[in-house]
C-alpha cells in the first residue's frame, strides 16, 4: 500500500524503458527510406533503427527523420554501420543489396546479393534472435529462401515482400496507359 507522499509526488526521473516495438531497416536506399517514412507516419514502432554501410548517407537520412519527428510519435530514431543498433528488434526489414546494372537480369544479381546476405544475416540474428525478417532485396524469392537458411529462424519468421512492388508498378503502368489508375486491380504472381 502506497503512502500519501508516494501518491502525491510523481517520480520525474526518466526510466530506462526497453522498446516495445523496435523496427530495424537494413539499407537506406530509396526503398529503405520509403519503408522508414511509412513506418513513422503510420506510427508502427516506438523505436526505429537504420543500418547501412554508407555512413555519411546514413547519418543524413537519420537526421532528416529526426528533424521531421514533429510529424510522428516514434520517440527514438537511431542509426549506425554497426549492427548493435538493431539489438532487440521485433522486425528487421532487409532492403540492402547490390544495384541491378543496366541490361542485367535479376538472376545475375543472385550471387552478389547472396554474398551480402551472408555478411549481414548472422549478425542481425545475433543481436535480435527473436525478430521477424521481411526481405525486400532482389531477387526477393531466392533471397528470402537464402536468408531463412542463413538465419536458422523458423520459416514463419522470414517473409519475402513477394511481387508487391512489381504489382504496384504494373498497376500504375496499365492505369496510365488506359487513363484509369484508380480502377486498375492487377497482381503479378
Coordinates of C-alpha atoms in Angstrom, one line a residue:
X1 CA 0.0 0.0 0.0
X2 CA 1.4 3.4 -1.0
X3 CA 1.7 6.3 1.3
X4 CA 0.1 9.7 0.8
X5 CA 3.5 11.1 -0.1
X6 CA 4.0 8.4 -2.8
X7 CA 0.6 9.1 -4.2
X8 CA 1.1 12.9 -4.4
X9 CA 4.7 13.0 -5.6
X10 CA 5.4 11.7 -9.1
X11 CA 8.8 10.3 -9.9
X12 CA 10.2 12.7 -12.5
X13 CA 13.4 10.8 -13.3
X14 CA 13.5 9.2 -16.7
X15 CA 13.1 5.5 -16.6
X16 CA 15.2 3.4 -18.9
X17 CA 12.4 1.6 -20.7
X18 CA 13.0 -1.0 -23.3
X19 CA 11.4 -0.6 -26.7
X20 CA 8.2 -2.5 -27.0
X21 CA 8.2 -2.4 -30.8
X22 CA 11.5 -1.8 -32.4
X23 CA 11.9 -2.0 -36.2
X24 CA 15.3 -2.0 -38.0
X25 CA 15.7 -1.2 -41.6
X26 CA 18.9 -2.5 -43.2
X27 CA 19.7 -0.5 -46.3
X28 CA 18.9 3.2 -46.6
X29 CA 18.4 3.5 -50.3
X30 CA 15.1 4.7 -51.8
X31 CA 13.1 1.6 -50.8
X32 CA 14.6 1.5 -47.3
X33 CA 13.8 5.2 -46.7
X34 CA 10.3 4.8 -48.1
X35 CA 9.7 2.0 -45.6
X36 CA 11.1 4.2 -42.8
X37 CA 8.8 7.1 -43.6
X38 CA 5.7 4.8 -43.9
X39 CA 6.6 3.2 -40.5
X40 CA 6.9 6.6 -38.9
X41 CA 3.8 8.1 -40.4
X42 CA 1.7 5.1 -39.5
X43 CA 3.1 5.0 -36.0
X44 CA 4.1 1.3 -36.3
X45 CA 7.1 1.4 -33.9
X46 CA 8.3 3.2 -30.8
X47 CA 11.9 2.9 -32.0
X48 CA 13.4 2.9 -35.5
X49 CA 16.9 1.8 -36.2
X50 CA 18.7 2.3 -39.6
X51 CA 21.7 0.3 -40.7
X52 CA 23.8 0.9 -43.8
X53 CA 27.5 0.7 -44.9
X54 CA 27.4 4.2 -46.4
X55 CA 27.9 6.1 -43.1
X56 CA 27.6 9.7 -44.4
X57 CA 24.3 9.0 -46.2
X58 CA 23.0 7.1 -43.2
X59 CA 23.7 10.0 -40.9
X60 CA 21.9 12.4 -43.2
X61 CA 18.9 10.2 -43.6
X62 CA 18.7 9.7 -39.8
X63 CA 18.9 13.4 -39.2
X64 CA 16.2 14.1 -41.8
X65 CA 13.9 11.7 -40.0
X66 CA 14.8 13.1 -36.5
X67 CA 14.2 16.7 -37.7
X68 CA 10.8 15.7 -39.1
X69 CA 9.8 14.0 -35.9
X70 CA 7.3 16.7 -35.1
X71 CA 5.0 14.9 -37.5
X72 CA 5.1 11.5 -35.9
X73 CA 5.3 10.0 -32.5
X74 CA 8.1 7.5 -32.7
X75 CA 10.3 8.6 -29.8
X76 CA 13.7 7.2 -30.8
X77 CA 15.4 7.0 -34.2
X78 CA 19.0 5.7 -34.3
X79 CA 21.4 4.6 -37.0
X80 CA 24.8 3.1 -37.5
X81 CA 27.1 0.9 -39.5
X82 CA 27.4 -1.5 -36.5
X83 CA 24.5 -3.9 -36.3
X84 CA 24.4 -3.5 -32.5
X85 CA 21.9 -0.6 -33.2
X86 CA 19.5 -3.3 -34.3
X87 CA 19.6 -5.1 -31.0
X88 CA 16.2 -6.4 -29.7
X89 CA 14.3 -5.6 -32.9
X90 CA 10.9 -7.1 -33.3
X91 CA 11.1 -6.7 -37.1
X92 CA 14.1 -6.3 -39.4
X93 CA 13.4 -5.2 -42.9
X94 CA 16.2 -6.0 -45.3
X95 CA 16.4 -3.7 -48.3
X96 CA 20.2 -3.9 -48.7
X97 CA 21.6 -5.4 -51.9
X98 CA 23.7 -4.7 -55.0
X99 CA 22.1 -2.5 -57.6
X100 CA 20.9 -4.1 -60.7
X101 CA 23.0 -2.9 -63.6
X102 CA 21.6 -1.7 -66.9
X103 CA 20.7 -4.8 -69.0
X104 CA 21.4 -7.2 -66.2
X105 CA 18.8 -9.8 -65.4
X106 CA 17.6 -10.3 -61.8
X107 CA 19.2 -13.8 -61.6
X108 CA 22.6 -12.2 -62.3
X109 CA 22.2 -10.3 -59.0
X110 CA 21.8 -13.6 -57.1
X111 CA 25.5 -14.3 -56.2
X112 CA 26.3 -10.7 -55.3
X113 CA 23.3 -10.4 -53.1
X114 CA 23.7 -13.8 -51.5
X115 CA 27.2 -12.7 -50.5
X116 CA 25.8 -9.6 -49.0
X117 CA 23.2 -11.6 -47.1
X118 CA 25.9 -14.0 -45.8
X119 CA 27.7 -11.0 -44.3
X120 CA 24.7 -9.4 -42.6
X121 CA 22.2 -12.0 -41.6
X122 CA 24.2 -13.9 -38.9
X123 CA 25.0 -10.6 -37.2
X124 CA 21.3 -9.4 -37.3
X125 CA 20.2 -12.7 -35.7
X126 CA 22.9 -12.5 -33.1
X127 CA 21.6 -9.1 -32.0
X128 CA 17.9 -9.8 -32.5
X129 CA 17.3 -13.6 -32.1
X130 CA 13.6 -13.2 -31.7
X131 CA 12.9 -11.0 -34.6
X132 CA 10.9 -11.5 -37.7
X133 CA 12.6 -10.6 -41.0
X134 CA 11.0 -9.0 -44.0
X135 CA 13.1 -9.4 -47.1
X136 CA 12.7 -6.8 -49.9
X137 CA 16.1 -7.2 -51.7
X138 CA 16.0 -8.7 -55.2
X139 CA 15.6 -11.3 -56.4
X140 CA 13.3 -11.5 -53.4
X141 CA 12.1 -15.1 -53.6
X142 CA 15.6 -16.5 -53.8
X143 CA 17.0 -14.2 -51.2
X144 CA 14.1 -14.9 -48.8
X145 CA 15.0 -18.6 -49.0
X146 CA 18.7 -17.8 -48.6
X147 CA 18.0 -15.6 -45.5
X148 CA 15.8 -18.3 -44.0
X149 CA 18.6 -20.9 -44.3
X150 CA 21.3 -18.5 -43.1
X151 CA 19.3 -17.2 -40.1
X152 CA 18.2 -20.5 -38.7
X153 CA 14.9 -18.9 -37.9
X154 CA 11.6 -20.8 -38.3
X155 CA 10.1 -20.3 -41.8
X156 CA 7.2 -18.4 -40.3
X157 CA 9.6 -15.6 -39.2
X158 CA 11.3 -15.0 -42.6
X159 CA 8.9 -13.3 -45.0
X160 CA 9.5 -12.0 -48.6
X161 CA 7.8 -9.0 -50.0
X162 CA 6.9 -11.1 -53.0
X163 CA 5.7 -9.3 -56.0
X164 CA 4.0 -6.4 -54.2
X165 CA 6.3 -3.7 -55.7
X166 CA 6.1 -5.3 -59.1
X167 CA 2.3 -5.4 -58.9
X168 CA 2.2 -1.7 -57.8
X169 CA 4.4 -0.8 -60.8
X170 CA 2.3 -2.9 -63.2
X171 CA -1.0 -1.4 -61.9
X172 CA 0.4 2.1 -62.4
X173 CA 1.6 1.5 -65.9
X174 CA -1.6 -0.2 -67.0
X175 CA -3.7 2.6 -65.4
X176 CA -1.6 5.3 -67.1
X177 CA -1.9 3.6 -70.5
X178 CA -5.7 3.2 -70.1
X179 CA -6.2 6.5 -68.3
X180 CA -7.9 4.9 -65.3
X181 CA -5.4 4.4 -62.4
X182 CA -8.0 4.1 -59.7
X183 CA -9.9 1.3 -61.4
X184 CA -7.0 -1.0 -62.2
X185 CA -6.5 -4.0 -59.9
X186 CA -3.8 -6.3 -61.3
X187 CA -1.3 -8.5 -59.5
X188 CA 1.9 -10.2 -60.6
X189 CA 2.2 -13.7 -59.3

